[in-house]
Short mmCIF file of C-alpha atoms and ligand atoms in Angstrom, two decimals:
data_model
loop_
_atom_site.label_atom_id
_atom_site.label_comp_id
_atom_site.label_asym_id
_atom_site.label_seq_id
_atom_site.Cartn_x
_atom_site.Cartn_y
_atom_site.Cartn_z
CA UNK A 1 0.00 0.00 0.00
CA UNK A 2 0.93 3.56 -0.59
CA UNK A 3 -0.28 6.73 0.32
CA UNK A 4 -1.62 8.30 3.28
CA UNK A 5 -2.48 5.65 6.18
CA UNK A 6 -6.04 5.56 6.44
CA UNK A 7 -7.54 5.59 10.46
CA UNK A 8 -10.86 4.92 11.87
CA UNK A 9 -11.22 6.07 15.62
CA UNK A 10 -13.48 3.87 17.13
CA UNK A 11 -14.77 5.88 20.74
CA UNK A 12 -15.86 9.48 20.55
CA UNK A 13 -15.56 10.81 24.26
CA UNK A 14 -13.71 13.44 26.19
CA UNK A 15 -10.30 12.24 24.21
CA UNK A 16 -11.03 11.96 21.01
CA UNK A 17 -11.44 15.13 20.46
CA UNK A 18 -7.43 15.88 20.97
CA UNK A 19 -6.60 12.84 18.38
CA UNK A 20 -9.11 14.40 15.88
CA UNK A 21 -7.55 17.63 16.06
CA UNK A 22 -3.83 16.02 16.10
CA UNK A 23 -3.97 13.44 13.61
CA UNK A 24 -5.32 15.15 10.41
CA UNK A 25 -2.28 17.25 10.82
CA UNK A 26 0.34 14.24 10.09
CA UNK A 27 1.60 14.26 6.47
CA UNK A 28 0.93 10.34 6.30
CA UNK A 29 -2.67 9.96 8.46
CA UNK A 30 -6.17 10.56 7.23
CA UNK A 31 -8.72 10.47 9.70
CA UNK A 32 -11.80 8.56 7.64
CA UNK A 33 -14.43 7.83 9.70
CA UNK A 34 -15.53 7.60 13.49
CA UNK A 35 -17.25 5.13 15.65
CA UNK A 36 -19.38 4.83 19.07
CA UNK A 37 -21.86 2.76 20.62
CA UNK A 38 -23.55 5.42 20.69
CA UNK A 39 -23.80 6.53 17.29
CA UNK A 40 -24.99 10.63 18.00
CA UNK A 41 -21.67 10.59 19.35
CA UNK A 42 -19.46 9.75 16.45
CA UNK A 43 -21.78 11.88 14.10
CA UNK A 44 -20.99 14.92 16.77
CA UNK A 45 -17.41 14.47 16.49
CA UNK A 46 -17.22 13.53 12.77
CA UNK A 47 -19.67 17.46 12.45
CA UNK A 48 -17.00 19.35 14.66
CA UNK A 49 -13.90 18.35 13.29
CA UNK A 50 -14.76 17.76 9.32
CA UNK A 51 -14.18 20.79 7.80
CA UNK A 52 -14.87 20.45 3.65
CA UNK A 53 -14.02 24.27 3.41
CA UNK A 54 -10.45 23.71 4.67
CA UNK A 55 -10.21 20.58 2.38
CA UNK A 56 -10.59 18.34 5.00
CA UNK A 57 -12.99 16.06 4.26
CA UNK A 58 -15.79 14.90 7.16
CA UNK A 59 -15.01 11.60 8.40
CA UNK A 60 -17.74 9.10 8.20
CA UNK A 61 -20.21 8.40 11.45
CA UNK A 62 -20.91 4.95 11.92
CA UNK A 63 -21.14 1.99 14.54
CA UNK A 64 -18.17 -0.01 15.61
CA UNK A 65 -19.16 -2.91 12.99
CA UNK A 66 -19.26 -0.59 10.22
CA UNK A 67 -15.94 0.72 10.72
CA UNK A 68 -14.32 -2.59 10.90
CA UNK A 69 -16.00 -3.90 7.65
CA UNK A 70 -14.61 -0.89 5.92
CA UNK A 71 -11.55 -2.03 3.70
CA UNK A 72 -10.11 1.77 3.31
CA UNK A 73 -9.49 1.42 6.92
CA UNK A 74 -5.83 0.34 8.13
CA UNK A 75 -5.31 1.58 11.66
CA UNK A 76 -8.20 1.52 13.98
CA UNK A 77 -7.70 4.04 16.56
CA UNK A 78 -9.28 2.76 20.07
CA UNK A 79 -10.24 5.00 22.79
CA UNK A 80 -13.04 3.48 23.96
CA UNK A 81 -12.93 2.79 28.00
CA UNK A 82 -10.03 0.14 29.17
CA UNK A 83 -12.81 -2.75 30.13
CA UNK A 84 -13.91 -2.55 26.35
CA UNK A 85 -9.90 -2.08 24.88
CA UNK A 86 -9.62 -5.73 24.34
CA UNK A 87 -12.80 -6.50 22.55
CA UNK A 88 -12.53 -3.37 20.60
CA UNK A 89 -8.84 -3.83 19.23
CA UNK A 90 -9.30 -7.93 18.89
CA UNK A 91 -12.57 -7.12 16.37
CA UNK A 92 -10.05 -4.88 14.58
CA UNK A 93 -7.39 -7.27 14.59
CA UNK A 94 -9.38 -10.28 13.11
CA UNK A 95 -10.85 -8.03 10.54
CA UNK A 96 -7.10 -7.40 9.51
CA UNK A 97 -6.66 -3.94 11.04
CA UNK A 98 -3.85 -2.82 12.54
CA UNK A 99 -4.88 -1.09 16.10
CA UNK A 100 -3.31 1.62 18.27
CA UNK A 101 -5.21 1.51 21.97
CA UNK A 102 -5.24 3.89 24.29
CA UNK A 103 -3.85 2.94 28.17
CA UNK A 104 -3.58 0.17 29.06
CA UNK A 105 -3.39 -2.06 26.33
CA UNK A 106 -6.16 -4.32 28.07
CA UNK A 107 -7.82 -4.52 31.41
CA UNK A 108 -5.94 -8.19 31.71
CA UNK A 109 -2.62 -9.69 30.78
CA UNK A 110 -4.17 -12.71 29.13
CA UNK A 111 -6.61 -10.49 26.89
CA UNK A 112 -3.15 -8.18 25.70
CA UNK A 113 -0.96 -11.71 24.95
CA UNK A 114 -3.86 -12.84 23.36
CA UNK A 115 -4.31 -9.56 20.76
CA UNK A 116 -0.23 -9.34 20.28
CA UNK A 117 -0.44 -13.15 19.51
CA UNK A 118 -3.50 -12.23 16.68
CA UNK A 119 -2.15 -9.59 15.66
CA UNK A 120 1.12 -11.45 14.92
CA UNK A 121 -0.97 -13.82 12.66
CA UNK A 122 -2.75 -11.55 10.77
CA UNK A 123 0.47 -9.13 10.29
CA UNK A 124 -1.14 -6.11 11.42
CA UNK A 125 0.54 -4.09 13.69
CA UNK A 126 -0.27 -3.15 17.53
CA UNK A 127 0.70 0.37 19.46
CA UNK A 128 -0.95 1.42 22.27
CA UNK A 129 -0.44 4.44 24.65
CA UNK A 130 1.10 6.87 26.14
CA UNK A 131 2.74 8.35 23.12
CA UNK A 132 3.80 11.06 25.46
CA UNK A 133 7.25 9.64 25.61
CA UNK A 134 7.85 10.91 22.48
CA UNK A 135 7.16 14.57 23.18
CA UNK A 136 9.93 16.87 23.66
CA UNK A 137 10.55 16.98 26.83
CA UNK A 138 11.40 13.24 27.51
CA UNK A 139 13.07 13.04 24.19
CA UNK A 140 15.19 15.05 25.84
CA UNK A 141 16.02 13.26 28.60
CA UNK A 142 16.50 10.30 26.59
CA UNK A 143 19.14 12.31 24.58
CA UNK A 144 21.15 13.29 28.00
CA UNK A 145 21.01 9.98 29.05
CA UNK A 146 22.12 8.36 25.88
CA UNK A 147 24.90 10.88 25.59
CA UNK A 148 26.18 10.31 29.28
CA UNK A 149 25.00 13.41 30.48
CA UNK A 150 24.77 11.16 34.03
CA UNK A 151 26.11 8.38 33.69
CA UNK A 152 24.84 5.35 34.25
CA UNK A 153 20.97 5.55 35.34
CA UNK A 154 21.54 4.02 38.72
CA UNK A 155 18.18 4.50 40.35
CA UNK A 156 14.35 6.82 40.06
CA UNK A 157 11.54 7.99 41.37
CA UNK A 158 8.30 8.25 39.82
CA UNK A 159 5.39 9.76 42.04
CA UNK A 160 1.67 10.30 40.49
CA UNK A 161 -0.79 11.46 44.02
CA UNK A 162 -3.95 13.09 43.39
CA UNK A 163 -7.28 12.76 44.46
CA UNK A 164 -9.15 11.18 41.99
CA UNK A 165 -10.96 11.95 38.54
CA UNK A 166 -14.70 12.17 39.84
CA UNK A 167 -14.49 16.26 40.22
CA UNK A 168 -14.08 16.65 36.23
CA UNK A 169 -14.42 13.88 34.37
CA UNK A 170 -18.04 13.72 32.49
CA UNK A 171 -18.53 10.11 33.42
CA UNK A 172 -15.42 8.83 35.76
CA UNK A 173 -17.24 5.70 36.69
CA UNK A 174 -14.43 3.03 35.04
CA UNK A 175 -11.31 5.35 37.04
CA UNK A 176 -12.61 2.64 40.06
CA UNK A 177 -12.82 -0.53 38.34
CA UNK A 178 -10.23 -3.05 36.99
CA UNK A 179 -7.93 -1.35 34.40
CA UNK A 180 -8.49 1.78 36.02
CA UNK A 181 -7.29 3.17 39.91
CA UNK A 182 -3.98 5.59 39.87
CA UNK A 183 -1.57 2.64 38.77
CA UNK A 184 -3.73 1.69 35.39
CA UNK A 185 -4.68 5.06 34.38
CA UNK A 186 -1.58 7.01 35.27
CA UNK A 187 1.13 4.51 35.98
CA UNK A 188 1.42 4.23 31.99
CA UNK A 189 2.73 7.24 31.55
CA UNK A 190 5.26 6.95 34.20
CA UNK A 191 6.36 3.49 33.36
CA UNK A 192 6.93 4.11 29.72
CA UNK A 193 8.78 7.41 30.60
CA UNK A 194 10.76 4.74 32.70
CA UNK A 195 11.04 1.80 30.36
CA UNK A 196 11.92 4.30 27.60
CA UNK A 197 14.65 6.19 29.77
CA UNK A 198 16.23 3.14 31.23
CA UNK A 199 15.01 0.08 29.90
CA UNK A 200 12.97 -2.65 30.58
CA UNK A 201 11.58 -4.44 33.89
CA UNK A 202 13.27 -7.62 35.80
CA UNK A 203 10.77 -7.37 39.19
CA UNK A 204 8.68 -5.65 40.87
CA UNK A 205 7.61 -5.20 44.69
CA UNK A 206 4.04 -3.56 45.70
CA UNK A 207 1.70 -2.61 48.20
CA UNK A 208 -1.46 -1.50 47.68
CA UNK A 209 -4.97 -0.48 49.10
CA UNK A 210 -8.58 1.55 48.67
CA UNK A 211 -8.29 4.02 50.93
CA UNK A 212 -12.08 4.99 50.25
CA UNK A 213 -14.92 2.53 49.16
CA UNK A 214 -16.69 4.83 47.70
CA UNK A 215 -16.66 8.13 45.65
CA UNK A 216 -19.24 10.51 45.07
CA UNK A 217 -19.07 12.10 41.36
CA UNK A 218 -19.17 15.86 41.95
CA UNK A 219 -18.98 16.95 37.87
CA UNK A 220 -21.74 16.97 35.74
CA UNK A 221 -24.12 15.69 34.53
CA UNK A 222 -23.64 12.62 37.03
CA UNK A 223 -23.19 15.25 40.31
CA UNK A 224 -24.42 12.87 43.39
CA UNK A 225 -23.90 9.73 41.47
CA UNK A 226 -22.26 6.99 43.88
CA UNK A 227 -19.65 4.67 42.23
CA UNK A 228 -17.89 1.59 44.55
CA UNK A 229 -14.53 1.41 44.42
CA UNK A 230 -13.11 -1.95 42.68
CA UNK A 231 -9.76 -1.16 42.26
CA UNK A 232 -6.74 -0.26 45.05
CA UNK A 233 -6.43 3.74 44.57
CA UNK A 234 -2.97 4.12 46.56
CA UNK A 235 -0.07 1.48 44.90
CA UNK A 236 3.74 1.93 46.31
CA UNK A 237 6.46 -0.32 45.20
CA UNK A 238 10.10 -0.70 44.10
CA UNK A 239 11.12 -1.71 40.07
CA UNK A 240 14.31 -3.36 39.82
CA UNK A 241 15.28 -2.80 35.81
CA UNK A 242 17.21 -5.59 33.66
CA UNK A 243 20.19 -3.22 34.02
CA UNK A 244 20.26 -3.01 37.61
CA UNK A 245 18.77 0.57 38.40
CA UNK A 246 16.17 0.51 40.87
CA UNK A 247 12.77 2.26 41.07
CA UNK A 248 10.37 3.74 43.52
CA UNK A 249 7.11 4.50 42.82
CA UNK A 250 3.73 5.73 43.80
CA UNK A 251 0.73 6.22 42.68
CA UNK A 252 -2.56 7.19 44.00
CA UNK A 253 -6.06 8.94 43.82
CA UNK A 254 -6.17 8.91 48.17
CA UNK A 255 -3.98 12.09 48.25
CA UNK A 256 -5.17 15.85 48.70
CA UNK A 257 -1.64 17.16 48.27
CA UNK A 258 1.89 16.67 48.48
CA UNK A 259 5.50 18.23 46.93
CA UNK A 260 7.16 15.03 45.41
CA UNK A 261 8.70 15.32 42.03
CA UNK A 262 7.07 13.61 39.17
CA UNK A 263 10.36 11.82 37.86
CA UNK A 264 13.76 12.18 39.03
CA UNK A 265 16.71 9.82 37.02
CA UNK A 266 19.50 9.41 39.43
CA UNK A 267 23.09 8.37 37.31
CA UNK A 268 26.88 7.76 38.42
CA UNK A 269 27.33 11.27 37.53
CA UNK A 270 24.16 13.49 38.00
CA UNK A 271 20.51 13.43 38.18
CA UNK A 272 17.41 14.14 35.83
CA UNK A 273 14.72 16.14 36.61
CA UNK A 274 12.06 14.74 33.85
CA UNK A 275 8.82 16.29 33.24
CA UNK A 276 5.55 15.44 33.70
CA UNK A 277 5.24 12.25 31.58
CA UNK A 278 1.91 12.89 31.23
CA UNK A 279 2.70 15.92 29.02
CA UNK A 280 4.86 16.51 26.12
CA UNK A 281 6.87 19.33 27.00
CA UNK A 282 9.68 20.31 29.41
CA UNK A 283 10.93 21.46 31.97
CA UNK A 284 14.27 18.94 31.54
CA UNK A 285 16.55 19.72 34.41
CA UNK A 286 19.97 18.32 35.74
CA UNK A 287 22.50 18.62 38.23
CA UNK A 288 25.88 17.27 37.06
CA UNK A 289 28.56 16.07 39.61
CA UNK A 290 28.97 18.33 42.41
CA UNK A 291 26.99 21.36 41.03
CA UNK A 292 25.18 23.21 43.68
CA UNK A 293 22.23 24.47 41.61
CA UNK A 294 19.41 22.53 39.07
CA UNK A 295 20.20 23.74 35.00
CA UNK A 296 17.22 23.83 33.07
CA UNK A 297 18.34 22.04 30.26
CA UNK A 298 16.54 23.48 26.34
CA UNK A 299 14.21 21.07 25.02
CA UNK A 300 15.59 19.94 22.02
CA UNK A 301 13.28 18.22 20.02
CA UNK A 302 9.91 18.92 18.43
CA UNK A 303 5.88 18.03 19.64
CA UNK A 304 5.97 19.98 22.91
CA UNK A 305 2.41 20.75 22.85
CA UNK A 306 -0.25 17.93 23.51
CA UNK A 307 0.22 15.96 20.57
CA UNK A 308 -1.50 12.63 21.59
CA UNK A 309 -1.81 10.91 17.86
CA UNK A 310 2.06 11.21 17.86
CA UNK A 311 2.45 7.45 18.18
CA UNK A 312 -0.19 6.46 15.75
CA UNK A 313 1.53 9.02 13.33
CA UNK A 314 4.87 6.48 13.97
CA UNK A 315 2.98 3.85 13.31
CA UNK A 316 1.48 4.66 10.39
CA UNK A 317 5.41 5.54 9.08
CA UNK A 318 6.22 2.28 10.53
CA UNK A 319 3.16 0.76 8.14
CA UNK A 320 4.47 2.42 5.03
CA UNK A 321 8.08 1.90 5.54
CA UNK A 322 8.57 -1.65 7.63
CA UNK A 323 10.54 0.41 10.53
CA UNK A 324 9.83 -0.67 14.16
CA UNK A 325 7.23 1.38 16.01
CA UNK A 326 7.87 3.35 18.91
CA UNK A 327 4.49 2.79 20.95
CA UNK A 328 4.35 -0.59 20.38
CA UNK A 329 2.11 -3.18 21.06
CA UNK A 330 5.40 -4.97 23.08
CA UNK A 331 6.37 -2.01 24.94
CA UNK A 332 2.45 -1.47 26.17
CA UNK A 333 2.19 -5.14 26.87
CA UNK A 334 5.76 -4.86 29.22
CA UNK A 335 3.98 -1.60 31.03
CA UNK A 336 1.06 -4.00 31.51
CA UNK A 337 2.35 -6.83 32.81
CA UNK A 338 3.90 -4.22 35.34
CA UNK A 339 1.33 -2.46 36.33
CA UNK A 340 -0.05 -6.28 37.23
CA UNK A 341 3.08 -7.28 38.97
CA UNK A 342 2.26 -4.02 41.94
CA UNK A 343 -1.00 -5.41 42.40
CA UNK A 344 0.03 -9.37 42.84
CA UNK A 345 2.96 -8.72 44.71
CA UNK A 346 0.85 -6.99 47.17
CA UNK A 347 -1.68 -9.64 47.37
CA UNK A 348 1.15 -12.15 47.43
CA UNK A 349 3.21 -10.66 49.30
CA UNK A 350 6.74 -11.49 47.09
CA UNK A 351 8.26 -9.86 44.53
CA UNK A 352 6.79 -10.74 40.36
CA UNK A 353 9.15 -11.49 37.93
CA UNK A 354 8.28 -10.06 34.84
CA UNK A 355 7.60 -12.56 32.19
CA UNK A 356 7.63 -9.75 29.40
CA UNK A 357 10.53 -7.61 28.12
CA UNK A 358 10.89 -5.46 25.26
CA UNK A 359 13.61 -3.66 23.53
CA UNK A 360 13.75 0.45 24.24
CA UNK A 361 12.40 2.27 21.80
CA UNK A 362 14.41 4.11 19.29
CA UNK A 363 14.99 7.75 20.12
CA UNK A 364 13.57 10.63 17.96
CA UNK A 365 16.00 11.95 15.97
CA UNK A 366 16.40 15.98 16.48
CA UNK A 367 15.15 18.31 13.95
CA UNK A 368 12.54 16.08 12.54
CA UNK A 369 9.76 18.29 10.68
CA UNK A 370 6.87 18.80 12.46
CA UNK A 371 4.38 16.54 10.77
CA UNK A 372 6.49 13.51 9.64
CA UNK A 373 8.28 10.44 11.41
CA UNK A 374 10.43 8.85 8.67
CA UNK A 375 13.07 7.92 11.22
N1 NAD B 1 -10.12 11.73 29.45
C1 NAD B 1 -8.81 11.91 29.46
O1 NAD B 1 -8.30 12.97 29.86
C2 NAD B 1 -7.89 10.83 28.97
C3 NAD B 1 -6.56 11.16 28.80
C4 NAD B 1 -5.70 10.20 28.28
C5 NAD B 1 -6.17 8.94 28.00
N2 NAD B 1 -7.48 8.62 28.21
C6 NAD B 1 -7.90 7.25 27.89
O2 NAD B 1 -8.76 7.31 26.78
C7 NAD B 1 -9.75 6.29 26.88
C8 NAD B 1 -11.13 6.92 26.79
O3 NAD B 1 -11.26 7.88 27.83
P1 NAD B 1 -12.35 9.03 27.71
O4 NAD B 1 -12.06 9.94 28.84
O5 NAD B 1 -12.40 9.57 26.33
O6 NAD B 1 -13.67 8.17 28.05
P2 NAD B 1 -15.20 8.56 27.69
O7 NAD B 1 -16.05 7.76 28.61
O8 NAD B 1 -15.33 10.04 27.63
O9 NAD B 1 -15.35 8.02 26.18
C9 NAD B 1 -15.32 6.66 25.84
C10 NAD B 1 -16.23 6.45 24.64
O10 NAD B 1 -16.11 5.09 24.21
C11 NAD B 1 -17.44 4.62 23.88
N3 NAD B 1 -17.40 3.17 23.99
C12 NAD B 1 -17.35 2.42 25.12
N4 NAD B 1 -17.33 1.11 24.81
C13 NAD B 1 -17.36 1.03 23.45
C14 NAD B 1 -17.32 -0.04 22.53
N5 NAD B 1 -17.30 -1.31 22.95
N6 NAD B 1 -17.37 0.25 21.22
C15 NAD B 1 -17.42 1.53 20.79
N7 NAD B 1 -17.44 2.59 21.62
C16 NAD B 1 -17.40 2.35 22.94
C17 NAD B 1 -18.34 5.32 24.85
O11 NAD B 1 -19.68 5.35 24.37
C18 NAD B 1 -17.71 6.70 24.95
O12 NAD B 1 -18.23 7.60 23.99
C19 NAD B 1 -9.49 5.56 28.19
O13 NAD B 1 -8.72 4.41 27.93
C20 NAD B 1 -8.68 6.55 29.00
O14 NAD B 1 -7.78 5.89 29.88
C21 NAD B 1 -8.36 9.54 28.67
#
């Protein structure tokens, strides 16, 4: 196949609306049609962001089933809610789709080897968020660290605390069940960031708890709404990597307010001051040797706004050109099985050995334009 990479975005809620602005934008991506299960949903999104004057043309409403019978689609775009990721990208999958999910992959590791092993069969490709690794800021990072800027990553910290989604989001009723709490939503970002800065996961040590059994939704249109907590909402534990750096971590929805950093990189011969992973832009800091004051470092690469559609764009290069992808199914999968490990060491009380690996994902080059990924 040539040409531009044809996508169907199956899910129109509060994110879509980001990868329908995003994506249309990428030299190689055409944004063709849009899917819900509820289908004045897709036709809303497909009305606000078609725009025939501009020469874009209006991507086509439809259900789910539509969209995966349609041969012009190649990537199907998933951001429906994690309990429905699996079902979602394994109906694009068989229908010989390549599929880019949003966090995480699946709610459970059986349901994500089971999609990678598909997808493997039907040689269609799998990516899955965050894509936020890719943004400027911890492209960055990944630069300084590749060119020794502190040595050898030795050890990090990665801290996510809030207090919970139910004050904002529309409908925040899945934040509290399986696939969601602070380590499923949030812990994807950070343990890409991590994966991608150091490399991947031997073990992993947890605790974990639900501080509260129950949340009351304060946004609208749901204000009042009860939902039960099914999920532990505060998750600390320690990551040893493959190459012998060792991570602590927390995250949580039980906290009003603290001053931890988000991540900190700690090398033989400095330390990292990363930015929020769940953004794409900087601040990068560092503190070489015996300096006595943080540098803010410049942010050297491109996509430093929110750019979420980033990692579909590499995969649709990847599609055209047979390169790896960056957001890979294998990567997500790794972050997954993670994510997993917290939880069942803390029921278990041992440490999990990761069963997965994957290989680091190539850095951006610098200086790439703005709306291609050929490297
Ligand atoms: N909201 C955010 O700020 C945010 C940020 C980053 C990532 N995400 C991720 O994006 C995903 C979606 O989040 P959201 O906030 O947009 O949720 P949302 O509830 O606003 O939207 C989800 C949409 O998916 C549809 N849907 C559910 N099951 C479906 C199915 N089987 N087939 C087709 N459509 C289906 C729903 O009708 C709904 O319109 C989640 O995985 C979430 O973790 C959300």
């Amino acid at each position: 196949m040539a040409g531009k990479v044809k996508v169907g975005i199956v899910g129109c809620g509060v994110i879509s609306g980001i990868y329908l602005k995003n994506l249309p934008a990428f030299d190689l991506v055409e944004v063709v049609a849009c899917a819900d299960l509820l289908l004045e949903r897709a036709q809303a999104r497909a009305a606000e962001f078609g725009d025939p004057s501009g020469g874009r043309v209006m991507p086509k409403a439809c259900r789910p089933e539509e969209l995966f019978a349609d041969p012009a689609v190649e990537i199907v775009v998933n951001l429906t809610i994690p309990r429905a990721h699996a079902d979602v990208a394994l109906a694009a999958v068989d229908a010989g789709k390549s599929v880019y999910t949003e966090k995480p992959l699946t709610v459970e590791r059986a349901q994500g080897q089971d999609l990678l092993s598909r997808a493997k069969d039907k040689g269609v490709l799998v990516g899955g968020a965050p894509d936020t690794f890719l943004g400027g800021g911890i492209q960055t990072c990944r630069k300084l660290i590749d060119d020794g800027a502190i040595g050898e990553p030795i050890a990090a910290t990665a801290f996510m605390a809030n207090h919970g989604h139910e004050h904002w989001h529309p409908d925040p009723a899945f934040y509290y069940q399986p696939g969601g709490g602070p380590m499923f939503d949030m812990g994807p970002y950070y343990l890409t960031a991590l994966v991608s800065l150091i490399g991947p996961i031997k073990r992993i040590a947890g605790s974990a708890r639900a501080t509260f059994p129950e949340r009351t939704i304060s946004s609208q249109p749901k204000a009042g709404e009860k939902i039960r907590v099914e999920t532990p909402t505060h998750v600390a534990g320690t990551i040893d990597f493959r190459n012998g750096a060792i991570g602590t971590v927390i995250t949580s929805f039980d906290v009003w307010a603290h001053t931890l950093p988000r991540i900190e990189i700690y090398g033989t011969e400095g330390s990292l001051a990363v930015p929020d992973p769940n953004t794409f832009r900087g601040p990068v800091r560092i503190r070489q040797g015996r300096e006595s004051e943080w540098r803010e470092v410049e942010v050297a690469h491109g996509w430093i706004e929110n750019s979420r559609g980033l990692g579909v764009a590499d995969m649709a290069h990847a599609l055209r050109s047979g390169r790896p992808m960056r957001a890979s199914g294998a990567l997500a999968y790794h972050v997954l099985d993670a994510m997993h490990a917290f939880l069942d060491s803390s029921r278990e009380g041992r440490y999990i050995e990761l069963e997965s690996t994957c290989e680091r994902p190539a850095p951006l080059p610098v200086g790439l334009s703005a709306t291609r990924l050929d490297d």
